[in-house]
PDB file of C-alpha atoms in Angstrom:
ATOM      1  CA  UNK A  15     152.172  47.800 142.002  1.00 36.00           C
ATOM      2  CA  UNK A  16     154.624  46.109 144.375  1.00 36.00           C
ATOM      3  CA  UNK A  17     153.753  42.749 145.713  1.00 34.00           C
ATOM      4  CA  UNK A  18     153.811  44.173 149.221  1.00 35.00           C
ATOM      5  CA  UNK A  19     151.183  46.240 147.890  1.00 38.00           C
ATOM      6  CA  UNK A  20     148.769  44.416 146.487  1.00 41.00           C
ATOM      7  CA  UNK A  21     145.797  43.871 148.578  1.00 48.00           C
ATOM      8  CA  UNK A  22     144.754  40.353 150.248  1.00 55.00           C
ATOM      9  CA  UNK A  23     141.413  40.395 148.276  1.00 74.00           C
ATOM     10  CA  UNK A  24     140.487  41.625 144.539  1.00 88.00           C
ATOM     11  CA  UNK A  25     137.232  43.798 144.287  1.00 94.00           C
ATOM     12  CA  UNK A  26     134.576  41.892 142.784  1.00 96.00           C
ATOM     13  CA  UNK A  27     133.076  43.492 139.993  1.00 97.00           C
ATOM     14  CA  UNK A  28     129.691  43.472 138.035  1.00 97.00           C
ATOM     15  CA  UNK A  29     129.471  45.205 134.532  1.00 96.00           C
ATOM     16  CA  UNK A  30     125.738  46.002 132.991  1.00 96.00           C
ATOM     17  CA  UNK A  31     126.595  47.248 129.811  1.00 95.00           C
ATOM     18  CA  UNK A  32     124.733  46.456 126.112  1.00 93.00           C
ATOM     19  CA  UNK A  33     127.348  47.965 123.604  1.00 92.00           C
ATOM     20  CA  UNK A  34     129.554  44.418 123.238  1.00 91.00           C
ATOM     21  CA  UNK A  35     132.581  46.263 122.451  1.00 92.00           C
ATOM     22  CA  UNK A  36     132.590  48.563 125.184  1.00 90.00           C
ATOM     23  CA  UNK A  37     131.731  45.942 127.900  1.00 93.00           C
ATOM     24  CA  UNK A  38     134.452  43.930 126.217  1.00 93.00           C
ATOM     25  CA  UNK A  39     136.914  46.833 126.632  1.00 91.00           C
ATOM     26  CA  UNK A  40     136.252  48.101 129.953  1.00 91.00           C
ATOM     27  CA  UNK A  41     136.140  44.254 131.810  1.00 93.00           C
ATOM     28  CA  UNK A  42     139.627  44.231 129.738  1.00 93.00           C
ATOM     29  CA  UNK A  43     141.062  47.175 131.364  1.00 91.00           C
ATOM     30  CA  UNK A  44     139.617  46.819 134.830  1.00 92.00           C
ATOM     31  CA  UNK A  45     140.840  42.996 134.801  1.00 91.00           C
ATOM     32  CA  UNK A  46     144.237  44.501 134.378  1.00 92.00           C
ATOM     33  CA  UNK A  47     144.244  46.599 137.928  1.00 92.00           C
ATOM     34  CA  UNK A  48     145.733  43.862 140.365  1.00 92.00           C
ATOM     35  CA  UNK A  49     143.290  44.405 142.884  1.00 93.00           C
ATOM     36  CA  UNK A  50     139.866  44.329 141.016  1.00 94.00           C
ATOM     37  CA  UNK A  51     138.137  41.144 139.014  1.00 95.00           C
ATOM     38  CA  UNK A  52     135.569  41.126 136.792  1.00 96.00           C
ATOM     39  CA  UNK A  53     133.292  38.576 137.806  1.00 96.00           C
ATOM     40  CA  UNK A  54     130.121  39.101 135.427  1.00 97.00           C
ATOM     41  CA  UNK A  55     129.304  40.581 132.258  1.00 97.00           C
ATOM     42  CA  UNK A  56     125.235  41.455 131.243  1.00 97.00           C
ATOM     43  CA  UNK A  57     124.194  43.343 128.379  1.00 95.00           C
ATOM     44  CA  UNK A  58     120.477  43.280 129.420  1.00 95.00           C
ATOM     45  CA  UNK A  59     118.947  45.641 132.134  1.00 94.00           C
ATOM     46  CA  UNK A  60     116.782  42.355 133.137  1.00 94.00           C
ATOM     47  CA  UNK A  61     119.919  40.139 134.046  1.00 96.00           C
ATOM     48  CA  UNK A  62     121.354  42.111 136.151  1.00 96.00           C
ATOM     49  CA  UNK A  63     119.987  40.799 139.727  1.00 96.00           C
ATOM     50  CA  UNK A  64     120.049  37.381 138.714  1.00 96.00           C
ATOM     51  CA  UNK A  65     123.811  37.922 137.778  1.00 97.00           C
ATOM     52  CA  UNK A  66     124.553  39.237 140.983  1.00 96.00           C
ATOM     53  CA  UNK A  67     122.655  37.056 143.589  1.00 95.00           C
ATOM     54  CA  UNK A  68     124.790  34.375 141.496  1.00 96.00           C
ATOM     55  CA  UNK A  69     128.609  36.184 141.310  1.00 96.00           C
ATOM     56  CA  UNK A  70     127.826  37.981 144.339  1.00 95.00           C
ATOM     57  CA  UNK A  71     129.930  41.204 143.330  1.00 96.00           C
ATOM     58  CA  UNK A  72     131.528  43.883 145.315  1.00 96.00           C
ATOM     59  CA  UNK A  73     130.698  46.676 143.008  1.00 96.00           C
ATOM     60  CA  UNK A  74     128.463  46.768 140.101  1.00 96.00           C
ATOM     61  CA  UNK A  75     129.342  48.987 136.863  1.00 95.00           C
ATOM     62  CA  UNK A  76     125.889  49.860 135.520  1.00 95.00           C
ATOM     63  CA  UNK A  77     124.468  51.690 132.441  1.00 92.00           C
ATOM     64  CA  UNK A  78     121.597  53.091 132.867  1.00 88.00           C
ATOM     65  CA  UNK A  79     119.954  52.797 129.251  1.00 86.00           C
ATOM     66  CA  UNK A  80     119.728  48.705 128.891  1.00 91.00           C
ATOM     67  CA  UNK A  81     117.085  46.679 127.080  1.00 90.00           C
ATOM     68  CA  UNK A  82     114.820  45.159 129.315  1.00 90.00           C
ATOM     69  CA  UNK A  83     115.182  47.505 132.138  1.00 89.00           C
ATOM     70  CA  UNK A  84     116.733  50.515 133.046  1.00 88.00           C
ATOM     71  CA  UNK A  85     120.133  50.573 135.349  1.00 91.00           C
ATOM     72  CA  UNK A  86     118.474  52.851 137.796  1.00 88.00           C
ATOM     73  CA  UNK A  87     115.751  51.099 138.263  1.00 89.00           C
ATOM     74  CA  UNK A  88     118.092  47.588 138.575  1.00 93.00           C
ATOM     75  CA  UNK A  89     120.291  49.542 141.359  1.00 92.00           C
ATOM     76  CA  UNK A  90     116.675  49.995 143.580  1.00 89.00           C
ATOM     77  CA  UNK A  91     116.513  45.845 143.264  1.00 92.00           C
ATOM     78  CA  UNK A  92     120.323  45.345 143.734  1.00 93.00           C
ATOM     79  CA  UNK A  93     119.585  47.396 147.208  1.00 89.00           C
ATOM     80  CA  UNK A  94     117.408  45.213 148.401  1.00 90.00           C
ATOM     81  CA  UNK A  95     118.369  41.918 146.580  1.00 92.00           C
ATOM     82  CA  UNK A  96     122.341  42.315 146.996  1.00 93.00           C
ATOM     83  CA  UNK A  97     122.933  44.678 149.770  1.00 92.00           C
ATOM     84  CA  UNK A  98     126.392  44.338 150.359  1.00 92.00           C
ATOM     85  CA  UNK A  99     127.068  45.176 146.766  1.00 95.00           C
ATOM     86  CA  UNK A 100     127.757  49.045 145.914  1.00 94.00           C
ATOM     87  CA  UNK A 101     126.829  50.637 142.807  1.00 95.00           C
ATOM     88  CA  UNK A 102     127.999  53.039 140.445  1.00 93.00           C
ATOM     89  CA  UNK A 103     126.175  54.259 137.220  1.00 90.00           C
ATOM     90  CA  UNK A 104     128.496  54.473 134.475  1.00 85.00           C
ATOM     91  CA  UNK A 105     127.038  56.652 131.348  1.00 80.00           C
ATOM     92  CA  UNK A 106     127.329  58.698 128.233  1.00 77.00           C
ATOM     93  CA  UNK A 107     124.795  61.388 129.204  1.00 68.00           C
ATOM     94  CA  UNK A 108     125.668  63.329 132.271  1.00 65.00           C
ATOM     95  CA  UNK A 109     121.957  64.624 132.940  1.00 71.00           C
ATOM     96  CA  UNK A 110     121.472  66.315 136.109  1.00 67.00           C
ATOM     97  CA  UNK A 111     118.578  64.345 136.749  1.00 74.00           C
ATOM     98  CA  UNK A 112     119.783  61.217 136.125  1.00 77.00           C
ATOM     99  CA  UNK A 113     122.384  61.683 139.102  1.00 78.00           C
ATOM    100  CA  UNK A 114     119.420  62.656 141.470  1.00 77.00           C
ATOM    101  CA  UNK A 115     117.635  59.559 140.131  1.00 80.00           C
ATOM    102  CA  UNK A 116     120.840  57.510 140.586  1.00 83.00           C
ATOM    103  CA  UNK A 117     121.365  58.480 144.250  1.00 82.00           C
ATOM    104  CA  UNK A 118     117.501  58.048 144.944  1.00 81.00           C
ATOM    105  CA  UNK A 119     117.922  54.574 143.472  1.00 84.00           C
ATOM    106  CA  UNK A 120     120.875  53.786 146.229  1.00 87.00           C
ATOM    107  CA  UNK A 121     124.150  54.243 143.826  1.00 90.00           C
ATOM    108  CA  UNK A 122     127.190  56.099 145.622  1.00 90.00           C
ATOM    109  CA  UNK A 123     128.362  57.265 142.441  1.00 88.00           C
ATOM    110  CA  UNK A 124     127.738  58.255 138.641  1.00 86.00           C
ATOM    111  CA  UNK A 125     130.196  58.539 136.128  1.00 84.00           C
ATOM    112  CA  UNK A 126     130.456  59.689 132.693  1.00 79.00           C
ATOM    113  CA  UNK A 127     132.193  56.655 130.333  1.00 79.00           C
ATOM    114  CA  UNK A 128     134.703  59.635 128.604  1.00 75.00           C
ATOM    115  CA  UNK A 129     136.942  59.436 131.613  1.00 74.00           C
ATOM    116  CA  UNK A 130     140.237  57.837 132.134  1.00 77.00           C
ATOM    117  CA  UNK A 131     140.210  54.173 133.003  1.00 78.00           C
ATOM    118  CA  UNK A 132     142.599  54.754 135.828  1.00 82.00           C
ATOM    119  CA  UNK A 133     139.624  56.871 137.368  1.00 86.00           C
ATOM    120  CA  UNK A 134     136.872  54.486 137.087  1.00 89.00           C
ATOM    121  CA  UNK A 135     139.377  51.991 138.333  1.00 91.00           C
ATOM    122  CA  UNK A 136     139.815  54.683 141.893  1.00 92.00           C
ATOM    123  CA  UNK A 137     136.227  54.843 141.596  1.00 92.00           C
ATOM    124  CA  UNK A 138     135.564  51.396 141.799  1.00 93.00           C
ATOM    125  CA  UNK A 139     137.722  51.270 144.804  1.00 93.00           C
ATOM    126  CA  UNK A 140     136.501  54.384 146.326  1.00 92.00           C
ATOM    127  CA  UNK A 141     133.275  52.580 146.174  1.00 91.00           C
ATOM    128  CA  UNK A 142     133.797  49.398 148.194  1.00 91.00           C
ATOM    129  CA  UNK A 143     135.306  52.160 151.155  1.00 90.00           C
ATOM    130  CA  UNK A 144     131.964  53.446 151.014  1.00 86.00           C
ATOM    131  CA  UNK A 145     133.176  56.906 149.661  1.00 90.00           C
ATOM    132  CA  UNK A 146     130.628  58.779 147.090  1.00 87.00           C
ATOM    133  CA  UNK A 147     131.920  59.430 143.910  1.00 87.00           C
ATOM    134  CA  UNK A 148     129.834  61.915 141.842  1.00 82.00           C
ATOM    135  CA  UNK A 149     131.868  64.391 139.081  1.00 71.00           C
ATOM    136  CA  UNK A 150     131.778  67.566 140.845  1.00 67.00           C
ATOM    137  CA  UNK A 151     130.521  69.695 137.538  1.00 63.00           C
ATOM    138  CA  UNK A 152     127.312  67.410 137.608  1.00 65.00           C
ATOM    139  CA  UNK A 153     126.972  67.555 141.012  1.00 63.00           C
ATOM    140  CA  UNK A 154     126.265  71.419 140.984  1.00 56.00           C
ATOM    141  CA  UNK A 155     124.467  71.124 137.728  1.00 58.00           C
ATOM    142  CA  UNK A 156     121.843  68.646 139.667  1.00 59.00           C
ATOM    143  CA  UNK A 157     121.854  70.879 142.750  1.00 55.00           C
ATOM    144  CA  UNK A 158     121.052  73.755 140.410  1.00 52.00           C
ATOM    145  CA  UNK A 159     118.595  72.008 138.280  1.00 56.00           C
ATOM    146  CA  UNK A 160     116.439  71.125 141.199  1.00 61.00           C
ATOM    147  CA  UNK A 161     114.105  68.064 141.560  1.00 72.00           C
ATOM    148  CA  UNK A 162     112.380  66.084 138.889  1.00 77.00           C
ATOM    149  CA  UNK A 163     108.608  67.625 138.894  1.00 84.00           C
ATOM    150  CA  UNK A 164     106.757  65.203 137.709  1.00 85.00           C
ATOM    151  CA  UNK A 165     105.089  62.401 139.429  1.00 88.00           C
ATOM    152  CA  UNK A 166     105.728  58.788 139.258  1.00 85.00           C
ATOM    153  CA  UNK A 167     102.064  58.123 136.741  1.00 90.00           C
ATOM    154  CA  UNK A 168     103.320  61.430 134.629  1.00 90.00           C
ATOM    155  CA  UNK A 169     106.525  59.732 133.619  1.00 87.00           C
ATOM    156  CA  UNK A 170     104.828  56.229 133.204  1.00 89.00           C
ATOM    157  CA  UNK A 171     102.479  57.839 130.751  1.00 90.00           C
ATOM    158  CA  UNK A 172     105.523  60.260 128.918  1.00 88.00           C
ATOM    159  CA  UNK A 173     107.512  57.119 128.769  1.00 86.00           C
ATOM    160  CA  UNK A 174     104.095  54.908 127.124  1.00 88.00           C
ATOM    161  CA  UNK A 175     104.229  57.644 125.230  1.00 87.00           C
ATOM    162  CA  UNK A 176     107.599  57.243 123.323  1.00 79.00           C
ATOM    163  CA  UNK A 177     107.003  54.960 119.866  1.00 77.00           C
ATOM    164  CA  UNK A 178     103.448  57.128 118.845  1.00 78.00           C
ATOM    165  CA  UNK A 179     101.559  54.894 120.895  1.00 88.00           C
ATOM    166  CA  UNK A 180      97.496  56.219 120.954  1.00 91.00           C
ATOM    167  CA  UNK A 181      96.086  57.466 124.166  1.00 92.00           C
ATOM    168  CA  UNK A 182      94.123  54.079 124.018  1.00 92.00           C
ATOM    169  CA  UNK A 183      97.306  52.344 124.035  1.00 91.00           C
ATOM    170  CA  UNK A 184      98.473  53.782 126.765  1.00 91.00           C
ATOM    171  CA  UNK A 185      95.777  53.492 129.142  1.00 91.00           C
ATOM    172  CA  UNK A 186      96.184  49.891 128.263  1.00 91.00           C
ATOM    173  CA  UNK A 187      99.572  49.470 129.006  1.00 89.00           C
ATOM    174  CA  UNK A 188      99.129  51.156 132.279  1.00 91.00           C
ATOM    175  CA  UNK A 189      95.548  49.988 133.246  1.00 92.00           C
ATOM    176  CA  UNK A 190      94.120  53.373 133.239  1.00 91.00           C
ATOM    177  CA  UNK A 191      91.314  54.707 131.836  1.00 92.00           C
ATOM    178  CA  UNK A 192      91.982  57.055 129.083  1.00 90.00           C
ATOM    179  CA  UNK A 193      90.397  60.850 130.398  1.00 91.00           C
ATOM    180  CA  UNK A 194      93.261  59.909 133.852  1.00 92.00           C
ATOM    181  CA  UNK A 195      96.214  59.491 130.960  1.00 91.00           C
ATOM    182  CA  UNK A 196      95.514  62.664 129.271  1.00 91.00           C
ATOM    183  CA  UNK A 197      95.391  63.920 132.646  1.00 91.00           C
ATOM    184  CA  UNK A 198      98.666  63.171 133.666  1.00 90.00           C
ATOM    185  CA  UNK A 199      99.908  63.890 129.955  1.00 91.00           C
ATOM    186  CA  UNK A 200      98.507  67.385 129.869  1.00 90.00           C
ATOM    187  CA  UNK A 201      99.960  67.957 133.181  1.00 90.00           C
ATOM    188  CA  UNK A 202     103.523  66.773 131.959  1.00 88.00           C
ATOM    189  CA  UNK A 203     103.157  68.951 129.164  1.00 89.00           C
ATOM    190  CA  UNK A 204     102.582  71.813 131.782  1.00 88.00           C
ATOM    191  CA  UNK A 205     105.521  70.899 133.882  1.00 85.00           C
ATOM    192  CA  UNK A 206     107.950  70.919 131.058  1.00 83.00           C
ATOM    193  CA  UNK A 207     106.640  74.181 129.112  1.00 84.00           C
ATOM    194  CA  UNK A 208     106.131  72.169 125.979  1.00 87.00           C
ATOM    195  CA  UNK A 209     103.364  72.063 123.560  1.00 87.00           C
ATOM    196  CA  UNK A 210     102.848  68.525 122.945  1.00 89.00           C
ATOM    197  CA  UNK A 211     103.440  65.426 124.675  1.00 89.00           C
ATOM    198  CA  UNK A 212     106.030  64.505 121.829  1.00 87.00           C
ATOM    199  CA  UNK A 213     108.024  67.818 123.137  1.00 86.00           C
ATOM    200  CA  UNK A 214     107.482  67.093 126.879  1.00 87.00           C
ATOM    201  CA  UNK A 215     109.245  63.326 126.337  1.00 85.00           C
ATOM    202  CA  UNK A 216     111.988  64.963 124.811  1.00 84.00           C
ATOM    203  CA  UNK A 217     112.317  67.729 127.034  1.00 82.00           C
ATOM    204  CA  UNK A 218     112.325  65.248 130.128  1.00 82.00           C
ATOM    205  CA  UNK A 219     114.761  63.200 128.885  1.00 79.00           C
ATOM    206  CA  UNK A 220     117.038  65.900 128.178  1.00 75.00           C
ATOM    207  CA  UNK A 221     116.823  66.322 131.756  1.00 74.00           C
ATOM    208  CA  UNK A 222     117.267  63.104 132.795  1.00 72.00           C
ATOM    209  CA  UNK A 223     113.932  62.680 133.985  1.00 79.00           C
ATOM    210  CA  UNK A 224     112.925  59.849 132.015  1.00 77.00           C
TER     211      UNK A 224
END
């Protein structure tokens, strides 16, 4: 770009990503852009506020299956702990309902990581104008797959649900008594025409609704 062109101020850029490699490669090829900066790097879901009330970013790059926590459910907190700071969820799986879950959570865009670098890069800035940036083949699969049906408590107890854990276990985990967890479980299991709750976890997150 020509020095004329170059803008007076780099976009400031947070990356939530656990693959090393990948996080590696993508701050490497963002840094390159003249007008955008990696300023922090997190491979936990858990870090991510702290690293961003501390680098104060412009734009945060986040992947939404991170140990510790969830990127959607760190782009909720990074609305109300970093509110100047725009995200964008940046992912292998482009689930329909992960892009109404995304948007829900306060991101103004959700990519897939397959694309070009020069489009995350127009993303990115796209971003920080406030534009949304959402691929437009998701966009009408998520319009067409219509909202997530279950309720908050029935993907809390799908998602308690996801290493064999007993029923017992469960209602411990989410200080419920057991006859409410089978409850919300057989009602999951209605929801997502399955015949187990094994089925309905895998049927939900094939949706994105996990």
């Amino acid at each position: 770009m020509p020095r004329d062109h170059r803008p007076g101020k780099s976009v400031r850029v947070l990356l939530a990503e656990d693959q090393g490699m990948m996080r590696g490669a993508l701050a490497l090829l963002l840094g390159m852009e003249p007008d955008i900066e990696v300023v922090a790097q997190v491979g936990r879901g858990d870090e991510i506020v702290d690293a961003a009330v501390v680098a104060r970013p412009d734009v945060a790059l986040l992947d939404i299956e991170l140990p510790g926590r969830s990127g959607l459910d760190a782009a909720a907190d990074l609305r109300d702990e970093v509110p100047d700071c725009r995200v964008l969820i940046l992912t292998t799986f482009g689930r329909p309902g992960y892009l109404r879950r995304a948007m829900e959570a306060g991101a103004v865009g959700f990519l897939v990581k397959d694309g070009p670098v020069e489009e995350l890069a127009e993303a990115v800035r796209k971003a920080l104008r406030g534009e949304t940036v959402v691929d437009p083949a998701l966009a009408a699969a998520a319009l067409g797959a219509g909202p997530n049906p279950l309720t908050a408590r029935e993907r809390d107890a799908l998602a308690a649900s996801v290493d064999g854990a007993t029923i017992a276990d469960i209602a411990a985990a989410l200080h419920l008594s057991e006859s409410t967890v089978r409850n919300y479980l057989s009602s999951a299991i209605g929801k997502t025409g399955t015949r187990n709750r094994m089925e309905a976890v895998r049927a939900a997150r094939q949706q994105g609704w996990l």
